[in-house]
Amino acid sequence: MSDFLSVRDLVREYPQGETPLPVLRGINLDVREGEFLVIVGSSGAGKSTLLHIMGLLDTPTSGAVLFGDRNLTTLSEREQSRLRNTLFGFVFQFFHLLPDFTALENVLVPAMVGVGPLAWARRRKDAAERARSLLSQVGLSARLTHRPGQLSGGERQRVAICRALINTPRVLFLDEPTGNLDSRTGQEIQELIEGLNRRDRQTIVMVTHSDTAVKRASRVVRIHDGQILKA
Amino acid sequence: MYKLFVAFRYLTRNWLNLVGVAAVAIGVLVLVCVLSVMKGFDEEFRNRLRATLSDLIIEPYSEETFAGYEEMIAQIEALPHVVACAPRYDGLALIRVGKSRRYGEFQGVDLPREVKATDFGQYWRAWRGRAAREKLAEIARENGGDLAGVPRETLLDLLNRMRAEDFALLPKDLQARAARWAKENTVDLTAARRAAESAQPAWTPTDDPRFSPAFAGSELLVLGQSRDGKLVSLNIGDEVVVVSATDVFDGRVIRRCRIAGAYRSGLHDYDARTICLPLEDVQKFMGRPGHVTSLNVRLDSFANAPKVRALLMGILTSDELGRGIEMLRGIVGGADADLRRMETRLRELRAQEGNWWATGDFTVVVATAEIETALFRKIGAILRGEAGVKPSAADLEKMRAFQKAGMEREQGGIARKFRISTWEDKRRTFLRAVWIERRIMGFILFFVILIAGFLILSILHTTVLSKTKDIGILKSIGGSVGGIMSIFMLNGLLMSTVGAAIGAGIGLLIIKNINAIQDFLERLAGFSLFPKDVYYLDRLPVDKDPAMSILTICVISILVSLIASAYPAWKASRMDAVEALRYE
Ligand SMILES: Nc1ncnc2c1ncn2[C@@H]1O[C@H](COP(=O)(O)OP(=O)(O)O)[C@@H](O)[C@H]1O
Ligand SMILES: [Mg+2]
């Protein structure tokens, strides 16, 4: 048994007529602290589904997600939400920023979750400071008050990464983060992510099709037909 | 904190949300204004309806008149909460004015006491002030706005009849001109006003013993309209003839009177049908010296009417009955059948008291007497040892004290053989109509809020649909089902709170400046929106203390919006985050 994040006998089926459609059929996977885990597989293999379940966004049909010796799948919805906020960070292929908020605000929103207005008034300054420093680390100090609509794809993805990092997550999930970017920008984002792992020992679980990412990964698993093929 | 932050941003970044704010604001605005004016009218209408009725009216049950009223008045005026008490001799009358005959009422009043016990003096003064005001405006018009050429005596007489309120009701330019005139002619306006304010109605004595002086209601004096549209009316000193219809079976009683003055209460029926004579004259010509038909009692506050009525009738109030029953419950236990019956009756009585308009004055008194009898019978039975309980010495003492207090109350009842009504009892039908009308209006207006609520529902629903992706994102960064729900509930709450605040604010501004707005609209429309001769009012009346009703309106509209937000918010919280996040 791993003492970090792991999944056991994970099954996910989608209801579909008489016989349910199985997408994941018995996945076992250990994520080690500080590693750069890359998940590859053909389109529709179930990579995103696995990532969502590990990140408590989706619930498995059976099986368990464990963190240390805690079974996260049986926790209450509130408790799971709290863990999504504090334990995990997500970055998606389509950036998924809140369009009505500026870059800085987008990064700050996760820091506000679960904090009362009074506590926030006290904490706001520090949080904003941290958000600004994260954004400037990815070269966006001049873009703080821009809305997502005013940013390029690469810039948006950087904001999304900062947002995922604001609460110092234990695990950072990335679902094809460069999939929607041109190759040069994708390369930059790729290097940014690698840097996080190398410099900050950030645990990373990333789904990608990029060969360079596969080369730099500490470990690669391949999903085929809802199961893990040993690479 | 993110909930408030996100909800607030949705409010300001989404024009539909602003439409919701506007809808609530308009709804609240309409409600505040309409209800405020309606309440103003109600107040006005209540005053009108009340005319010269005092708080409590004491009349004999079956006889028409009663004697010995002077002692009664002395006793009544010694009671707590009683401010003044005045005798009256009323009767049905045929009144001949000019060549026409009207049916109506004559009232024999004792002026000095009447002005203390009823609003009679007010209507007299108001009427005189109004006449003076109108006359002054007319004179100013005829002289092209210049008062310099008007004889000093005429102006002085008019100004002397105007109270501060009357003066303030003059057109602004006329006020300024009158003030300038007073300064130039060294006339002290404040002294004139003080004189007008303390002016009391007075009979102008007629030297001819065949005549009585009489005050007529202002409408009674109007004989008709001449061909050029002017009103033809009787004047001071003209003759009217009063025929008592009350005694028509015993032989007609006729009294000739000379108009000594007029008054206007604003209640048309009263002003068109009532003629007031000196009490003594009425007693004399009706052949019943020392007799009156009713006593009018003014109290320090109308709220004390039930208490004083109980004192006058020598019965207990419902509170006292309640205390008595409570005491017995401690002695015989709550399960006693007699006690249960009394409690039920008392509960019915209390419900009736709160709904005088729905039941009737006298049923309350009868019910009180009934419960009281039952209560004392029970106490008697216990004291005689027939009730099967063994009360302690202290309880016996308590019951005896209660019995004694009840007996004393009964013996102290000054007007036990009289019917005692409040003024509301007397005007029950009208008041009830007003009350029902107001309820119905409130109910109809509530739909305005309801419509705003529905609008909020559909706006929020649209917002939720357009924010599917946001919901997914918020969940991915740690938003819970409850959190998402709160965001949209808060969004609805913000819409309604901001809207209600704006609506209430503008509404308050409007009702505080209603007169300026009325003037402006009248100038714009070119005619009087609010004809004086129709309403007898110069100004649109408004609720003078609208805080409570505004608060109620705001709370109701916020509640309605909150209920309307619940469904879209719940919908939002159930949305599948993964589904929203999977695609662009
Ligand atoms: N709501 C759904 N209902 C039915 N099938 C679904 C649903 N969502 C995803 N799937 C299917 O699950 C499979 C795996 O999807 P996904 O995890 O997104 O694959 P990948 O990320 O590897 O491309 C796909 O075949 C997809 O069609
Ligand atoms: Mg995918």
CSV table of N, CA, C and O in Angstrom, one decimal, chain A residues 14 48-49 52 57-58 77 81 84-85 90 92 94 96-102 105 109-110 112-117 120 147 163 180, chain B residues 1-2 4-7 9-10 13 467 469-482 576-584:
chain,number,residue,atom,x,y,z
A,14,TYR,N,-20.8,4.0,-17.6
A,14,TYR,CA,-21.8,5.0,-17.9
A,14,TYR,C,-23.1,4.2,-18.2
A,14,TYR,O,-23.0,3.2,-19.0
A,48,SER,N,-9.2,11.1,-19.0
A,48,SER,CA,-9.9,12.2,-18.3
A,48,SER,C,-10.7,11.6,-17.2
A,48,SER,O,-10.7,12.2,-16.1
A,49,THR,N,-11.5,10.6,-17.5
A,49,THR,CA,-12.3,10.0,-16.5
A,49,THR,C,-11.5,9.6,-15.2
A,49,THR,O,-11.9,9.9,-14.1
A,52,HIS,N,-10.4,12.7,-13.4
A,52,HIS,CA,-11.6,13.3,-12.6
A,52,HIS,C,-11.9,12.5,-11.4
A,52,HIS,O,-12.2,13.1,-10.3
A,57,LEU,N,-13.7,14.8,-8.6
A,57,LEU,CA,-14.7,15.5,-9.4
A,57,LEU,C,-15.8,14.6,-9.9
A,57,LEU,O,-16.9,15.0,-10.1
A,58,ASP,N,-15.4,13.3,-9.9
A,58,ASP,CA,-16.4,12.3,-10.4
A,58,ASP,C,-16.3,11.1,-9.4
A,58,ASP,O,-15.4,11.0,-8.7
A,77,GLU,N,-19.9,14.9,0.6
A,77,GLU,CA,-19.7,15.8,-0.6
A,77,GLU,C,-19.0,17.0,-0.1
A,77,GLU,O,-18.1,17.5,-0.8
A,81,SER,N,-15.4,18.3,-1.4
A,81,SER,CA,-15.2,19.6,-1.9
A,81,SER,C,-14.0,20.3,-1.3
A,81,SER,O,-13.2,21.0,-1.9
A,84,ARG,N,-10.9,19.0,-2.7
A,84,ARG,CA,-10.6,19.5,-4.0
A,84,ARG,C,-10.0,20.9,-3.9
A,84,ARG,O,-9.1,21.2,-4.7
A,85,ASN,N,-10.4,21.6,-2.9
A,85,ASN,CA,-9.9,23.0,-2.7
A,85,ASN,C,-8.5,23.0,-2.2
A,85,ASN,O,-7.7,23.8,-2.6
A,90,PHE,N,-6.3,21.6,-10.4
A,90,PHE,CA,-6.7,21.1,-11.7
A,90,PHE,C,-6.3,22.1,-12.8
A,90,PHE,O,-6.5,23.3,-12.7
A,92,PHE,N,-7.1,22.3,-17.1
A,92,PHE,CA,-7.8,21.6,-18.1
A,92,PHE,C,-7.3,22.0,-19.5
A,92,PHE,O,-6.6,23.1,-19.7
A,94,PHE,N,-9.1,23.1,-21.9
A,94,PHE,CA,-9.7,24.3,-22.4
A,94,PHE,C,-9.6,25.5,-21.4
A,94,PHE,O,-10.5,26.3,-21.3
A,96,HIS,N,-10.6,26.9,-19.0
A,96,HIS,CA,-11.7,27.0,-18.0
A,96,HIS,C,-11.4,28.1,-17.0
A,96,HIS,O,-11.4,27.8,-15.8
A,97,LEU,N,-11.3,29.3,-17.4
A,97,LEU,CA,-11.2,30.4,-16.5
A,97,LEU,C,-12.6,31.0,-16.4
A,97,LEU,O,-13.4,30.9,-17.3
A,98,LEU,N,-12.9,31.7,-15.2
A,98,LEU,CA,-14.2,32.4,-15.1
A,98,LEU,C,-14.1,33.7,-15.9
A,98,LEU,O,-13.3,34.6,-15.7
A,99,PRO,N,-15.0,33.8,-16.9
A,99,PRO,CA,-14.9,34.9,-17.9
A,99,PRO,C,-15.2,36.3,-17.3
A,99,PRO,O,-14.7,37.3,-17.8
A,100,ASP,N,-15.9,36.3,-16.1
A,100,ASP,CA,-16.3,37.7,-15.6
A,100,ASP,C,-15.2,38.2,-14.6
A,100,ASP,O,-15.4,39.3,-14.1
A,101,PHE,N,-14.2,37.4,-14.4
A,101,PHE,CA,-13.2,37.8,-13.5
A,101,PHE,C,-11.8,38.1,-14.1
A,101,PHE,O,-11.5,37.5,-15.1
A,102,THR,N,-11.1,39.0,-13.5
A,102,THR,CA,-9.7,39.3,-14.1
A,102,THR,C,-8.8,38.1,-13.8
A,102,THR,O,-9.1,37.2,-13.0
A,105,GLU,N,-8.1,37.9,-10.1
A,105,GLU,CA,-9.3,37.4,-9.4
A,105,GLU,C,-9.5,35.9,-9.6
A,105,GLU,O,-9.8,35.1,-8.7
A,109,VAL,N,-9.8,33.3,-6.5
A,109,VAL,CA,-11.0,32.6,-6.0
A,109,VAL,C,-10.8,31.4,-5.2
A,109,VAL,O,-11.5,31.2,-4.1
A,110,PRO,N,-10.0,30.4,-5.6
A,110,PRO,CA,-9.8,29.2,-4.7
A,110,PRO,C,-9.3,29.6,-3.3
A,110,PRO,O,-9.7,28.8,-2.4
A,112,MET,N,-10.4,32.0,-1.6
A,112,MET,CA,-11.5,32.5,-0.8
A,112,MET,C,-12.4,31.4,-0.4
A,112,MET,O,-13.2,31.5,0.6
A,113,VAL,N,-12.4,30.2,-1.1
A,113,VAL,CA,-13.3,29.2,-0.8
A,113,VAL,C,-13.1,28.7,0.7
A,113,VAL,O,-12.0,28.5,1.2
A,114,GLY,N,-14.3,28.6,1.4
A,114,GLY,CA,-14.2,28.2,2.8
A,114,GLY,C,-13.7,29.2,3.8
A,114,GLY,O,-13.5,28.9,4.9
A,115,VAL,N,-13.6,30.4,3.3
A,115,VAL,CA,-13.1,31.5,4.2
A,115,VAL,C,-14.3,32.5,4.4
A,115,VAL,O,-14.8,32.9,3.4
A,116,GLY,N,-14.6,32.8,5.6
A,116,GLY,CA,-15.7,33.7,5.9
A,116,GLY,C,-15.3,35.1,5.5
A,116,GLY,O,-14.1,35.4,5.4
A,117,PRO,N,-16.2,36.0,5.3
A,117,PRO,CA,-15.9,37.4,4.9
A,117,PRO,C,-14.9,38.1,5.8
A,117,PRO,O,-14.0,38.8,5.4
A,120,TRP,N,-11.5,36.6,5.5
A,120,TRP,CA,-11.0,37.0,4.2
A,120,TRP,C,-10.4,38.4,4.3
A,120,TRP,O,-9.4,38.7,3.7
A,147,ARG,N,-9.2,40.4,-18.4
A,147,ARG,CA,-10.1,39.3,-18.3
A,147,ARG,C,-9.7,38.2,-19.3
A,147,ARG,O,-8.9,38.5,-20.2
A,163,ARG,N,-3.8,29.5,-10.8
A,163,ARG,CA,-5.0,29.2,-10.0
A,163,ARG,C,-4.9,27.8,-9.3
A,163,ARG,O,-5.3,27.7,-8.1
A,180,ASN,N,-4.5,22.4,-26.6
A,180,ASN,CA,-5.3,23.4,-27.3
A,180,ASN,C,-4.4,24.6,-27.7
A,180,ASN,O,-4.8,25.7,-27.9
B,1,MET,N,-16.6,33.2,1.3
B,1,MET,CA,-16.4,34.5,0.8
B,1,MET,C,-16.5,34.5,-0.7
B,1,MET,O,-17.1,35.4,-1.3
B,2,TYR,N,-16.1,33.4,-1.3
B,2,TYR,CA,-16.1,33.3,-2.8
B,2,TYR,C,-17.5,33.4,-3.3
B,2,TYR,O,-17.8,33.9,-4.4
B,4,LEU,N,-20.1,35.2,-2.1
B,4,LEU,CA,-20.6,36.6,-2.1
B,4,LEU,C,-19.8,37.3,-3.3
B,4,LEU,O,-20.4,38.0,-4.1
B,5,PHE,N,-18.6,37.0,-3.4
B,5,PHE,CA,-17.7,37.6,-4.5
B,5,PHE,C,-18.3,37.3,-5.8
B,5,PHE,O,-18.5,38.2,-6.7
B,6,VAL,N,-18.5,36.0,-6.1
B,6,VAL,CA,-19.0,35.5,-7.4
B,6,VAL,C,-20.4,36.1,-7.6
B,6,VAL,O,-20.7,36.6,-8.7
B,7,ALA,N,-21.3,35.9,-6.6
B,7,ALA,CA,-22.7,36.4,-6.7
B,7,ALA,C,-22.7,37.9,-7.1
B,7,ALA,O,-23.5,38.3,-7.9
B,9,ARG,N,-20.4,39.7,-8.5
B,9,ARG,CA,-19.9,39.9,-9.8
B,9,ARG,C,-21.0,39.6,-10.9
B,9,ARG,O,-21.1,40.3,-11.9
B,10,TYR,N,-21.7,38.5,-10.7
B,10,TYR,CA,-22.8,38.1,-11.6
B,10,TYR,C,-23.8,39.2,-11.7
B,10,TYR,O,-24.3,39.5,-12.7
B,13,ARG,N,-22.1,42.2,-13.7
B,13,ARG,CA,-21.6,41.9,-15.0
B,13,ARG,C,-22.7,41.5,-16.0
B,13,ARG,O,-22.4,41.1,-17.1
B,467,LYS,N,-24.2,29.9,-17.2
B,467,LYS,CA,-23.0,29.7,-16.3
B,467,LYS,C,-22.7,28.3,-16.0
B,467,LYS,O,-22.0,28.0,-15.0
B,469,LYS,N,-20.6,26.4,-17.4
B,469,LYS,CA,-19.2,26.1,-17.3
B,469,LYS,C,-18.6,26.7,-16.0
B,469,LYS,O,-17.8,26.0,-15.3
B,470,ASP,N,-19.1,27.9,-15.6
B,470,ASP,CA,-18.6,28.5,-14.4
B,470,ASP,C,-18.9,27.5,-13.2
B,470,ASP,O,-18.0,27.4,-12.3
B,471,ILE,N,-20.0,26.9,-13.2
B,471,ILE,CA,-20.4,26.0,-12.1
B,471,ILE,C,-19.4,24.9,-12.0
B,471,ILE,O,-18.9,24.5,-11.0
B,472,GLY,N,-19.1,24.3,-13.2
B,472,GLY,CA,-18.1,23.2,-13.3
B,472,GLY,C,-16.8,23.7,-12.7
B,472,GLY,O,-16.1,23.0,-11.9
B,473,ILE,N,-16.3,24.9,-13.1
B,473,ILE,CA,-15.1,25.4,-12.7
B,473,ILE,C,-15.1,25.6,-11.2
B,473,ILE,O,-14.1,25.2,-10.5
B,474,LEU,N,-16.1,26.2,-10.7
B,474,LEU,CA,-16.2,26.5,-9.3
B,474,LEU,C,-16.2,25.2,-8.5
B,474,LEU,O,-15.5,25.1,-7.4
B,475,LYS,N,-16.8,24.1,-9.0
B,475,LYS,CA,-16.7,22.8,-8.3
B,475,LYS,C,-15.3,22.3,-8.3
B,475,LYS,O,-14.8,21.8,-7.3
B,476,SER,N,-14.6,22.5,-9.5
B,476,SER,CA,-13.3,21.9,-9.6
B,476,SER,C,-12.3,22.6,-8.6
B,476,SER,O,-11.3,22.0,-8.2
B,477,ILE,N,-12.6,23.9,-8.2
B,477,ILE,CA,-11.7,24.5,-7.3
B,477,ILE,C,-12.2,24.4,-5.9
B,477,ILE,O,-11.7,25.1,-5.0
B,478,GLY,N,-13.2,23.6,-5.6
B,478,GLY,CA,-13.6,23.3,-4.3
B,478,GLY,C,-15.0,23.7,-3.9
B,478,GLY,O,-15.3,23.7,-2.7
B,479,GLY,N,-15.8,24.3,-4.8
B,479,GLY,CA,-17.1,24.6,-4.5
B,479,GLY,C,-18.0,23.4,-4.2
B,479,GLY,O,-17.9,22.5,-5.0
B,480,SER,N,-18.7,23.4,-3.2
B,480,SER,CA,-19.6,22.3,-2.8
B,480,SER,C,-21.0,22.5,-3.4
B,480,SER,O,-21.3,23.6,-3.9
B,481,VAL,N,-21.8,21.5,-3.4
B,481,VAL,CA,-23.2,21.6,-3.8
B,481,VAL,C,-23.9,22.8,-3.1
B,481,VAL,O,-24.5,23.7,-3.7
B,482,GLY,N,-23.7,22.8,-1.7
B,482,GLY,CA,-24.3,23.9,-1.0
B,482,GLY,C,-23.7,25.3,-1.4
B,482,GLY,O,-24.4,26.3,-1.5
B,576,ASP,N,-23.9,18.7,-13.4
B,576,ASP,CA,-22.7,17.8,-13.4
B,576,ASP,C,-21.5,18.6,-13.8
B,576,ASP,O,-21.3,19.1,-14.9
B,577,ALA,N,-20.5,18.6,-12.9
B,577,ALA,CA,-19.3,19.4,-13.1
B,577,ALA,C,-18.5,18.8,-14.2
B,577,ALA,O,-18.0,19.5,-15.1
B,578,VAL,N,-18.4,17.5,-14.2
B,578,VAL,CA,-17.5,16.8,-15.2
B,578,VAL,C,-18.0,17.1,-16.6
B,578,VAL,O,-17.3,17.4,-17.5
B,579,GLU,N,-19.4,17.0,-16.8
B,579,GLU,CA,-20.0,17.2,-18.1
B,579,GLU,C,-19.6,18.6,-18.6
B,579,GLU,O,-19.3,18.9,-19.7
B,580,ALA,N,-19.7,19.6,-17.6
B,580,ALA,CA,-19.4,21.0,-18.0
B,580,ALA,C,-17.9,21.2,-18.4
B,580,ALA,O,-17.6,22.0,-19.2
B,581,LEU,N,-17.1,20.4,-17.7
B,581,LEU,CA,-15.6,20.7,-17.9
B,581,LEU,C,-15.0,19.9,-19.1
B,581,LEU,O,-14.0,20.2,-19.6
B,582,ARG,N,-15.8,18.9,-19.6
B,582,ARG,CA,-15.2,18.1,-20.6
B,582,ARG,C,-15.0,18.8,-21.9
B,582,ARG,O,-14.0,18.5,-22.6
B,583,TYR,N,-15.9,19.7,-22.2
B,583,TYR,CA,-15.7,20.3,-23.5
B,583,TYR,C,-15.4,21.8,-23.4
B,583,TYR,O,-15.6,22.4,-22.4
B,584,GLU,N,-15.1,22.3,-24.6
B,584,GLU,CA,-14.8,23.8,-24.7
B,584,GLU,C,-16.1,24.6,-24.4
B,584,GLU,O,-17.1,24.2,-25.0
